[in-house]
XYZ file of C-alpha atoms in Angstrom:
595
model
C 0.000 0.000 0.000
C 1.587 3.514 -1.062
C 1.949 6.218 1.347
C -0.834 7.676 -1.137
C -3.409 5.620 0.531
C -2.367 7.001 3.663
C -3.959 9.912 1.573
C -7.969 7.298 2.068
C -14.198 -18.413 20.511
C -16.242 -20.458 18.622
C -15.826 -19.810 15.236
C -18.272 -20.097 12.663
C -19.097 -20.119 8.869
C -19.065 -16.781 7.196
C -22.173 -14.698 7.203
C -23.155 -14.251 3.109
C -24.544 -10.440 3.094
C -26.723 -9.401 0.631
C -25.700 -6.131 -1.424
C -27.374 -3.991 -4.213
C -26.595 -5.754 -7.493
C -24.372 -3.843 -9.607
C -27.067 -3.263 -12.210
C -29.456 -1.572 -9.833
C -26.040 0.863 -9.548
C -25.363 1.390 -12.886
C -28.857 2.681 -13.435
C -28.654 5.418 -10.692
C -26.713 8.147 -12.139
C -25.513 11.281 -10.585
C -24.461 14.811 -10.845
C -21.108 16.515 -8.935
C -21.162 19.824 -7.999
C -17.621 21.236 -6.779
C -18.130 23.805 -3.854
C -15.844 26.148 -1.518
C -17.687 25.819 1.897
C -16.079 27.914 4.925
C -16.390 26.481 8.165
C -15.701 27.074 11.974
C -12.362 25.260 13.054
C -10.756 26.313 16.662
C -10.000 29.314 16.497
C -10.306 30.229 12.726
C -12.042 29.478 9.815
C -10.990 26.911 7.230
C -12.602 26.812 3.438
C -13.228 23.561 2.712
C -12.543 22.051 -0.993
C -15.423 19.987 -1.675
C -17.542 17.806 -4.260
C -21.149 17.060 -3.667
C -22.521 13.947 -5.313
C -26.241 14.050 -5.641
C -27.875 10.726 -7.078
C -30.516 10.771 -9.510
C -34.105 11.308 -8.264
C -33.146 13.036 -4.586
C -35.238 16.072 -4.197
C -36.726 17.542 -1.168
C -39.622 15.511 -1.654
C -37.153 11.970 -1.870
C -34.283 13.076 0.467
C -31.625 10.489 0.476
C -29.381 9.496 3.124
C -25.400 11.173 3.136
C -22.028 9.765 3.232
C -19.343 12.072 4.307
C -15.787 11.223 2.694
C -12.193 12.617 3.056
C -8.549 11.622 2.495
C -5.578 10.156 4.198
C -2.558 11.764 4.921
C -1.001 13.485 1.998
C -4.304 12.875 -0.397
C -7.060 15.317 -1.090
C -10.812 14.467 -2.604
C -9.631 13.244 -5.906
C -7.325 10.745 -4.807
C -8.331 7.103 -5.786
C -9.952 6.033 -2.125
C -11.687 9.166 -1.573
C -13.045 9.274 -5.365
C -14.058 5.868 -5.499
C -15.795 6.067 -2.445
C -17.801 8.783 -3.275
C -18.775 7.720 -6.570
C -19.754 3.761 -5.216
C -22.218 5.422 -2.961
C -23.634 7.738 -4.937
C -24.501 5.655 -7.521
C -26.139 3.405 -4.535
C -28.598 6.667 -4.257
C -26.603 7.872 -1.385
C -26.042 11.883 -1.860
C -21.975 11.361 -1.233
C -19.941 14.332 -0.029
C -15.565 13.925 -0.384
C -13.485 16.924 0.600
C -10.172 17.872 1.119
C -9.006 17.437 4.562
C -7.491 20.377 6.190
C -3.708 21.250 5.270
C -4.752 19.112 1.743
C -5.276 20.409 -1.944
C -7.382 23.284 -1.759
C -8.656 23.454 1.748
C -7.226 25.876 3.821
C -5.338 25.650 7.684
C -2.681 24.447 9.138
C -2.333 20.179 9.479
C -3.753 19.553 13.057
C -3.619 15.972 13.508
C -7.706 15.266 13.297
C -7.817 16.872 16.514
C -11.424 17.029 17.591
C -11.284 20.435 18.452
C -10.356 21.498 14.727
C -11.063 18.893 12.014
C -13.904 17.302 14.365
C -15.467 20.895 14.066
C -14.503 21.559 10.347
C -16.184 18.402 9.645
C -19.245 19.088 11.503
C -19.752 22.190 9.344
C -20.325 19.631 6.413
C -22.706 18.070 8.131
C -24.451 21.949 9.023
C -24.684 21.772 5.218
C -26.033 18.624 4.709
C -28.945 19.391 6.992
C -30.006 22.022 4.626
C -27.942 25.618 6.008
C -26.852 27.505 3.245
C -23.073 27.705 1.736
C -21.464 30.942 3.547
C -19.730 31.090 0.261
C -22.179 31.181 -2.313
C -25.668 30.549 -1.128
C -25.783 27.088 -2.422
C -28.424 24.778 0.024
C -28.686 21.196 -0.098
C -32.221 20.198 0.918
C -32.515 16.911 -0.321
C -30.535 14.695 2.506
C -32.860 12.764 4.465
C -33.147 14.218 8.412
C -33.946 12.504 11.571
C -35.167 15.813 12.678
C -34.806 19.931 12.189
C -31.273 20.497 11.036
C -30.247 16.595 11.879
C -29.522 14.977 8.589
C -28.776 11.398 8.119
C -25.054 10.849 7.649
C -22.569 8.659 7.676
C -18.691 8.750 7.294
C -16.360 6.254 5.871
C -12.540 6.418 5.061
C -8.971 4.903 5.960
C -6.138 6.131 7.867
C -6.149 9.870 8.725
C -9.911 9.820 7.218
C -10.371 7.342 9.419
C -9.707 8.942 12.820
C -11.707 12.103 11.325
C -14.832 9.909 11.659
C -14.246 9.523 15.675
C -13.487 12.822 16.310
C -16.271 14.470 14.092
C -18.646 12.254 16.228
C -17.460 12.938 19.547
C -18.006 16.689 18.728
C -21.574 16.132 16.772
C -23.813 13.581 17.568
C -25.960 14.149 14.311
C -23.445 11.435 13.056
C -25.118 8.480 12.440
C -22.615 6.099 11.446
C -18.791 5.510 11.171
C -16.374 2.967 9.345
C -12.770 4.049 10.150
C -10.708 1.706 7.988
C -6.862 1.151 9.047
C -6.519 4.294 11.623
C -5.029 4.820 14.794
C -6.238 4.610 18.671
C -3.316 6.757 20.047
C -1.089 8.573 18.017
C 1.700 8.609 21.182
C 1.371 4.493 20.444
C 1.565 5.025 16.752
C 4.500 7.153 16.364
C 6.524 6.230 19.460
C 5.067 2.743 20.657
C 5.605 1.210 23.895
C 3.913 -2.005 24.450
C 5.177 -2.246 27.837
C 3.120 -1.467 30.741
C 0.076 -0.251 28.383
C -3.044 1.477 30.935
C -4.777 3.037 28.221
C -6.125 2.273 25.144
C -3.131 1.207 22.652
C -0.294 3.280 24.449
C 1.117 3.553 28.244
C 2.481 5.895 30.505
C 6.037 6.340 29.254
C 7.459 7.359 25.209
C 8.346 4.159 23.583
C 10.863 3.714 20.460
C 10.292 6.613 17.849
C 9.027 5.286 14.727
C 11.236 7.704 12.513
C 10.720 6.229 9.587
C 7.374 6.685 9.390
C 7.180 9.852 11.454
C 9.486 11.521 9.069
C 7.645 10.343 6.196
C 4.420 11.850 7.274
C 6.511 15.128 8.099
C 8.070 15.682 4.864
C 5.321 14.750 2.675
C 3.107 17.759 4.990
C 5.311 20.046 4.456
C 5.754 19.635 1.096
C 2.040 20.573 0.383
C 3.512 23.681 -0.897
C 5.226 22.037 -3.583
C 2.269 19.777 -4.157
C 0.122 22.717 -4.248
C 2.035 25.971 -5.507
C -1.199 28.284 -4.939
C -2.224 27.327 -1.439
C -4.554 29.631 0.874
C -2.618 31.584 3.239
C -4.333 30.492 6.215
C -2.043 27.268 5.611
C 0.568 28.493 7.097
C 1.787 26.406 10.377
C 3.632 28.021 13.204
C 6.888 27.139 15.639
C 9.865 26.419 12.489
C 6.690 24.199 10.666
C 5.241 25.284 7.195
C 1.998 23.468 6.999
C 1.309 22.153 10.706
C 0.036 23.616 13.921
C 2.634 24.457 16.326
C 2.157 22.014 18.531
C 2.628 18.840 16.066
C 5.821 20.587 15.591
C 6.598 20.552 19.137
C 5.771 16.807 19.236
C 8.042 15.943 16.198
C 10.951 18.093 17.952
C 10.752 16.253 21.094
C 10.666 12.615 18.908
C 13.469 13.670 17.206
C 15.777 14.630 20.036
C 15.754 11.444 21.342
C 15.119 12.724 25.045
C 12.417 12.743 27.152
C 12.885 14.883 29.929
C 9.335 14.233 32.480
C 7.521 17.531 31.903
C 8.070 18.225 28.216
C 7.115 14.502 27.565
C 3.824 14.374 29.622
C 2.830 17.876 27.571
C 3.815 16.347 24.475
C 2.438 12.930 25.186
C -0.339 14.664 26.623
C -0.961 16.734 23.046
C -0.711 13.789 20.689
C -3.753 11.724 22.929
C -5.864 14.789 22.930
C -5.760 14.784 19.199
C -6.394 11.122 18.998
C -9.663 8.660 19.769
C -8.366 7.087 23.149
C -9.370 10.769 24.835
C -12.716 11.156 23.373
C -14.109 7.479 22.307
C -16.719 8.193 25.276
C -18.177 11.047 23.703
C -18.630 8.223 20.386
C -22.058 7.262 20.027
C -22.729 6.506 16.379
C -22.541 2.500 15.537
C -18.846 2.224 14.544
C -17.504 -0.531 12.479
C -13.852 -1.093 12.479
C -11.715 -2.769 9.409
C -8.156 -2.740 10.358
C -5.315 -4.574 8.583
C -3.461 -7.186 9.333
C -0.176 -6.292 7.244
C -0.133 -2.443 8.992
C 3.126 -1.447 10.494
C 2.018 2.101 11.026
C -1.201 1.560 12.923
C -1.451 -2.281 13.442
C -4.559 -4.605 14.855
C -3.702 -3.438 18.532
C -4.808 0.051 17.930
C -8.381 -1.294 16.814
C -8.705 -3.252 19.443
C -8.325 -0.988 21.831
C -11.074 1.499 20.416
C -13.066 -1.847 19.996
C -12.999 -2.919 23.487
C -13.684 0.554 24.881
C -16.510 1.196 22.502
C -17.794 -2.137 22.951
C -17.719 -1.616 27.011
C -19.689 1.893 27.171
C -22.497 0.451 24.557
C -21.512 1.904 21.848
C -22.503 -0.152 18.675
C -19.404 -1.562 17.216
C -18.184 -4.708 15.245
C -14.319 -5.169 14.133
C -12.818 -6.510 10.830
C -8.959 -7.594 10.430
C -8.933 -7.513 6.433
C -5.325 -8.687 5.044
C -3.887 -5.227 3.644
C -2.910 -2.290 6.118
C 0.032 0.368 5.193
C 2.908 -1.864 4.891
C 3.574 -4.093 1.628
C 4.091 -1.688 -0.436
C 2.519 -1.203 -4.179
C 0.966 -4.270 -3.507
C -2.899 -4.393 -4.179
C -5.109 -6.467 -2.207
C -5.828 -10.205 -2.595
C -8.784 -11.513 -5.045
C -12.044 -10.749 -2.906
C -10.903 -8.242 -0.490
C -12.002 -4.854 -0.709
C -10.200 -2.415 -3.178
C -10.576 1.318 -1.951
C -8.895 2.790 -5.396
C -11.725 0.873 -6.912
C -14.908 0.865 -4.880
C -15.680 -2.606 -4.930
C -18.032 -3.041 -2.299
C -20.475 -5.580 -3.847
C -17.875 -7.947 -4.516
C -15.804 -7.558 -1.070
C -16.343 -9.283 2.276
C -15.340 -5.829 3.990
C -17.362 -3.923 0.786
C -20.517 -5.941 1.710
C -20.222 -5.488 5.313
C -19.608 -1.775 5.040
C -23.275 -1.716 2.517
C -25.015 -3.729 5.212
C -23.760 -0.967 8.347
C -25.011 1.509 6.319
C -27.987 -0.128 4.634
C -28.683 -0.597 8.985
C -27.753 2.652 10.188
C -28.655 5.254 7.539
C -31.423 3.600 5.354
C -33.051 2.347 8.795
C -33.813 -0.937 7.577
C -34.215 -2.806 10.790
C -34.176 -6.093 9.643
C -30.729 -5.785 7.899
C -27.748 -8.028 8.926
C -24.774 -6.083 10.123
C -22.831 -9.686 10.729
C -20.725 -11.005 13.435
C -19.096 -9.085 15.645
C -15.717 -10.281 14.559
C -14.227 -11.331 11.333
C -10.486 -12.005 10.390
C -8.693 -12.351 6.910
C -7.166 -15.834 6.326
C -4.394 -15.821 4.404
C -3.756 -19.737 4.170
C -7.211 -20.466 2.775
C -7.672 -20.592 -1.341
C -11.369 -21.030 -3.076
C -14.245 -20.037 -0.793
C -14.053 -16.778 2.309
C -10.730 -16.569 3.187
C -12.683 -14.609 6.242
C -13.132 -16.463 9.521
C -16.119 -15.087 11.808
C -16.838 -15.103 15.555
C -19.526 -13.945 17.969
C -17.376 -12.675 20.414
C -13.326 -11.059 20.279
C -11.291 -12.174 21.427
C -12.173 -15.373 19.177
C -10.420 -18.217 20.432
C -8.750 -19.270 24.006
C -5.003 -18.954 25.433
C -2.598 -20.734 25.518
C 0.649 -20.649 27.616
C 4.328 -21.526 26.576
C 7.016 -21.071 29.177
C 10.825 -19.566 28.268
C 12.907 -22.352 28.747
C 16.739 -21.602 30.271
C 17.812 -23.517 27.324
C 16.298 -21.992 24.558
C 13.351 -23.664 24.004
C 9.472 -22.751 24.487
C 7.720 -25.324 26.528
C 4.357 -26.125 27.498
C 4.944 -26.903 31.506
C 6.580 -24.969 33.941
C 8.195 -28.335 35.244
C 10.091 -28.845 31.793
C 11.544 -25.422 32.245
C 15.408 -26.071 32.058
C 17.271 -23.444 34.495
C 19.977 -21.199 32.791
C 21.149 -17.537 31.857
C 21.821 -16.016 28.575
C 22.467 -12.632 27.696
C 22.279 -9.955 24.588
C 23.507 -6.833 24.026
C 22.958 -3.878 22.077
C 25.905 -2.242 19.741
C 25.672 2.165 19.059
C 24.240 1.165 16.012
C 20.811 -1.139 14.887
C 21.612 -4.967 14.251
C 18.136 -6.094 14.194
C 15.798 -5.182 10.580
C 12.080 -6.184 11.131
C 9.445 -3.806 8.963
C 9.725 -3.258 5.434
C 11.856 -0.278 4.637
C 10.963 3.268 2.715
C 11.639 0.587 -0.124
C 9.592 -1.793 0.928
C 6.911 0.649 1.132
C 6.846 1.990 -2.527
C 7.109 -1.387 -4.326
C 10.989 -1.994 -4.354
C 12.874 -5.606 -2.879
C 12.898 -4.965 0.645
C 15.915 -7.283 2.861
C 14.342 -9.811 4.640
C 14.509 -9.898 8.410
C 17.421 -10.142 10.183
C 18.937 -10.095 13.681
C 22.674 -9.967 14.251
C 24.758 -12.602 16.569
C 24.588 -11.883 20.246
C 22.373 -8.910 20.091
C 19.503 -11.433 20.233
C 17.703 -13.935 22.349
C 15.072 -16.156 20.907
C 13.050 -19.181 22.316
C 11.768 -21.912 20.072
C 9.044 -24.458 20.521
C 8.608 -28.282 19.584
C 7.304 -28.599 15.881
C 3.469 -28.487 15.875
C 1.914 -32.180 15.603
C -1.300 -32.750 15.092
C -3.145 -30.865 13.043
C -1.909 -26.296 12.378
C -2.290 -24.478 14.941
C -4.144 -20.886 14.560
C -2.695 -17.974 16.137
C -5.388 -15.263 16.589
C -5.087 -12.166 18.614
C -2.616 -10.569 20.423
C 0.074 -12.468 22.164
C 1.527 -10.876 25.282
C 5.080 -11.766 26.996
C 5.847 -11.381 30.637
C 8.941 -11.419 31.827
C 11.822 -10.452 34.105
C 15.316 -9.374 33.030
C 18.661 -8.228 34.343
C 20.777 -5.054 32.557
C 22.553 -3.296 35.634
C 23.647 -0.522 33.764
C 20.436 0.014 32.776
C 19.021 -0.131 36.465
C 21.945 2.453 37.119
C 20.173 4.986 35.024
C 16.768 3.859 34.871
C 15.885 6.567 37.367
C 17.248 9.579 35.878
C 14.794 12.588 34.921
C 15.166 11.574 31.301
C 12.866 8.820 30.558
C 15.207 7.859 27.058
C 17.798 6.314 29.919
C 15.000 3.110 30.264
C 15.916 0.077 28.678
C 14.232 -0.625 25.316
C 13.897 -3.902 23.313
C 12.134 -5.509 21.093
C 9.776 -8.554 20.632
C 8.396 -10.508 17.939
C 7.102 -13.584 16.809
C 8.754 -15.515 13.693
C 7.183 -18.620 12.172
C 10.397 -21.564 11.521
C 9.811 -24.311 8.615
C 11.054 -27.661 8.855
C 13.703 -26.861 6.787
C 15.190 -23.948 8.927
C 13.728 -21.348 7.040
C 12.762 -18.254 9.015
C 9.043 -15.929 8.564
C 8.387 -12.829 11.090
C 4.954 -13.113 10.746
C 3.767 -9.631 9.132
C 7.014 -8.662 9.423
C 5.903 -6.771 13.046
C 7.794 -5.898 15.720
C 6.849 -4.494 19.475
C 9.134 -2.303 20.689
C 8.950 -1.823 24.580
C 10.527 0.439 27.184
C 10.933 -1.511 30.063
C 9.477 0.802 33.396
C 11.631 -0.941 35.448
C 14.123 -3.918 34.729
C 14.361 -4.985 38.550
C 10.344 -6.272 38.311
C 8.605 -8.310 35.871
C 6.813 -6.527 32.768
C 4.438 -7.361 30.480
C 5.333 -6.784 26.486
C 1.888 -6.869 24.249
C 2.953 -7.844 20.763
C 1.010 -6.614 17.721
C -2.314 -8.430 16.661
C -2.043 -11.580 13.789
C -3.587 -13.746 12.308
C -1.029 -16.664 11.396
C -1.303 -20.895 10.894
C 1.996 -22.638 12.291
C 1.872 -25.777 9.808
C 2.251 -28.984 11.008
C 6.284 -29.420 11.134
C 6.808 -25.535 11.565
C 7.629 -24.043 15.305
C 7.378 -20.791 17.296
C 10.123 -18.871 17.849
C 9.931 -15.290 20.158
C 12.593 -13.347 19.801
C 13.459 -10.184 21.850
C 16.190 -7.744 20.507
C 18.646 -4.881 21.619
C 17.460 -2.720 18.578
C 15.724 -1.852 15.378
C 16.342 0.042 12.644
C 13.024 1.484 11.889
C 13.408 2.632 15.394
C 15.422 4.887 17.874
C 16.487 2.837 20.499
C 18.801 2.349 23.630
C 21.350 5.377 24.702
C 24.443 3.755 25.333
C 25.218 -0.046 25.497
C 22.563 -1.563 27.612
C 23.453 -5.479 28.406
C 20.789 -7.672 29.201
C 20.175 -11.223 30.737
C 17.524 -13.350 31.284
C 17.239 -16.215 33.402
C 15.060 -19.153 33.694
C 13.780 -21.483 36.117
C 10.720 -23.808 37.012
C 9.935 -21.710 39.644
C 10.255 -18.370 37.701
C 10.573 -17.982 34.174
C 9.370 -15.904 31.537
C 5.805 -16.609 30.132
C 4.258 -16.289 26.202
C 0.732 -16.227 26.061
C -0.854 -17.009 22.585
C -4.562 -16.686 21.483
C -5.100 -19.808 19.920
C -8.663 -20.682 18.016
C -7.401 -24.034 16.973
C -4.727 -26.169 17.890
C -2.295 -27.360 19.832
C 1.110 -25.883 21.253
C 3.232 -28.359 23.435
């Protein structure tokens, strides 16, 4: 997937969802009408670059139901997502509404993250229009969206990555918003951009920085501020503030402090503090409209735990809410999704599993047809299965049960404490990365990426028996908990500067018979450790993956990663075993068995 598209239990069969047949869409034309529309944002006003797609046959007297669209990072509303969105519902007979989001193409102001406060608002100045108030601009009044009341039209919002997390915080700020589907978007952009999967107490993220992601980070960075390049005639309220050309100040703050590489206490909680208030984990309770969440499993930028995490807390304040893990996310490159999954560039909703779910939420939600099915509450892309749904389905997430393998002093992962063999072994980090996980920048656009790799001694890894009898399914998120030994880092650990933790990283690879070595999704969890002289918990990222019959397990944890800052100055580490107290994997399994 390009950085351009960053511009859009018991298990049972497949739920087959009915969907318009493409002939009924093909005879339901429409008409676009490109409009300027200034709204209210913060503390300014933004003008909004938008097209308005009105379907054949809506009128005031046959009002039709809206879909509001916008783009990911670095896209505006021509891209291929937010185009093909637009035009796949409005020849559905929904009246379909794509913009620009702010900072993109032709709409004015700064880049502010999808903060609430600014985008959330901007947003909810489309949907003023849509309930019939007249274009600031030019006069122009759209009276033919269907309302669930005086000036409360029915709308619904759908888009991926940064027009993804648009969709939560326009509904937190107006509840007029009657449905969402954010597709591959973030929970907390402190997790995204500088994860720490150690010691997590809040939605995807924890208390302390992680590893900066600069890779990514910088990517985002440079393709915002080159939006004057992009777009030689921009509106001068785009102008961004602190040293930034086309951000608010206080992104620039954040990407200041990343870069650094220090984390003194009060700078980091402001910053930390900043990047949550701009992202879902600080307003999800204010989220009301029935959300449906399509994440992807291949996503090194914002992978399966981030939906998860808005999932569960959505899920536990009654919020409608059902979760997909489709196979594509942000990482992989050029590649374009498997046969049957769902295509943004091309619309295909009738003939996708996600496509057809997303037709049925709305069909629900916006048409108010009762007796529609919305399907299970989870469903997971299956990337082993040919012929038939690759899609698995469950009533409930998690899906399956867990199962426990126990770090072995020897090496090995084993299924009872008792076979735990005692022993030490220790890794240590060089001034440079010796670990590659996550495609590269050329990985990302298409080009051969290196495969995996982790250098001699600045690894450990721990290897189960071959699976026997019958694959074993790996579905969820596996978590780690263990203790470890690095004096020097203890030494420093409780400095002012939270960058003098210890950081590693975990990850799960998949080993075939024949030696040969598969990080599954190529995902990696970096963690910085609170405090080496107690146990910690590392959550790895979310898969879906079958161990063969033959293949083994093997976790790894490593000093370092190159996609990632990591430990200031040479951190040894050691980790010991024994029956009585050893390190612990836990795996959710929906099939299978692990000895």
């Amino acid at each position: 997937m390009s950085l351009a598209l960053l511009a859009g239990s018991a298990l049972v069969a497949p739920l087959a969802l009915t969907a318009p047949a493409p002939a009924v869409a093909a005879a339901a034309p429409y008409t676009v009408t490109a409009l300027q529309v200034t709204v209210r944002a913060g503390d300014r006003k933004c003008t909004l670059d938008t097209d308005v797609y009105r379907p054949a046959g809506a009128a005031a007297a046959h009002p039709a139901p809206a879909v509001l669209t916008t783009n990911g990072f670095g896209g505006d509303k021509a891209d291929g997502p937010t185009d093909a969105l637009a035009k796949a519902f409005a020849a559905r007979g929904y009246v379909a509404l794509a913009y620009s989001g702010l900072g993109f193409g032709k709409t004015g102001c700064p880049i502010s993250l999808d903060d609430p406060r600014i985008d959330g608002r901007a947003a909810s100045g489309l949907v003023d229009l849509l309930a019939g108030a007249r274009a600031a601009d030019n006069g122009t009044r759209i009276d033919y969206v269907a309302k669930d009341g005086a000036g409360d039209p029915r709308v619904g919002m759908i888009g991926g990555s940064y027009g993804g997390a648009v969709q939560l915080a326009t509904a937190a700020v107006d509840h007029r918003v009657d449905a969402l589907v954010p597709l591959i978007t973030w929970n907390d952009l402190s997790y995204s951009l500088d994860p720490n999967n150690a010691g997590r107490t809040q939605g995807a993220g924890g208390p302390l920085p992680g590893a900066y992601k600069w890779q990514w980070t910088n990517g985002f960075f440079l393709i915002g501020e080159a939006q004057g390049l992009l777009h030689p005639h921009l509106d001068p309220s785009r102008s961004g503030g602190a040293g930034c050309l086309h951000f608010v100040a206080q992104a620039c703050d954040t990407k200041r402090l990343l870069d650094s590489g220090r984390y003194p206490a009060a700078r980091t909680r402001a910053v930390l503090a900043y990047a949550r208030s701009v992202s879902p984990v600080s307003y999800l309770a204010s989220v009301k409209a029935p959300t449906l969440l399509v994440q992807g499993q291949d996503d090194s930028l914002f992978n399966l735990n981030e939906a998860t995490a808005s999932y569960r807390t959505l899920a536990a304040q009654g919020t409608p809410v059902k979760m997909i893990w489709q196979a594509w996310g942000h990482s992989g490159g050029m590649r374009k999704p498997a046969q049957g999954e769902l295509d943004l560039a091309q619309g295909n909703l009738d003939t996708s599993y996600a496509g057809r779910r997303i037709l049925a939420w709305f069909d629900r939600y916006l048409r108010r047809r009762t007796a529609t099915v919305t399907g299970p509450a989870f469903a997971y892309y299956r990337d082993w299965v040919t012929g038939g749904s690759a899609y698995a389905t469950s009533p409930v997430f998690p899906a399956g049960g867990s199962r426990r393998l126990y770090l072995s002093g020897d090496g090995k992962l084993v299924g009872r404490r008792g076979e735990v063999a005692r022993g030490s072994r220790e890794y240590r980090n060089l001034r440079t990365a010796t670990s590659h996980s996550e495609s590269s920048l050329a990985g990302l656009l298409g080009l051969p990426d290196v495969a995996p790799y982790d250098a001699r001694g600045t690894y450990l890894d721990w290897t189960s028996r071959p699976v026997t009898g019958g694959a074993v399914e790996v579905v969820g998120v596996p978590r780690v908990t263990l203790k470890v030994s690095s004096p020097q880092a203890e030494r420093v650990q409780n400095s002012a500067d939270a960058a003098d933790k210890l950081v590693l990283f975990a990850k799960l690879y998949d080993v075939a018979p024949d030696g040969r070595k598969t990080l599954v999704h190529r995902l990696v969890a970096p963690a910085r450790v609170p405090d080496v002289t107690r146990r910690f918990t590392v959550e790895l990222p979310g898969i879906v993956h079958r161990y063969e019959p033959g293949h083994r397990l093997r976790l790894v944890l490593a000093a370092s990663d190159d996609a990632y800052a990591g430990n200031r100055g040479v951190k040894p580490v050691t980790v010991s075993a024994g029956p009585e107290n050893t390190g612990v994997l836990e795996l959710p399994v929906t099939q299978g068995v692990l000895r």
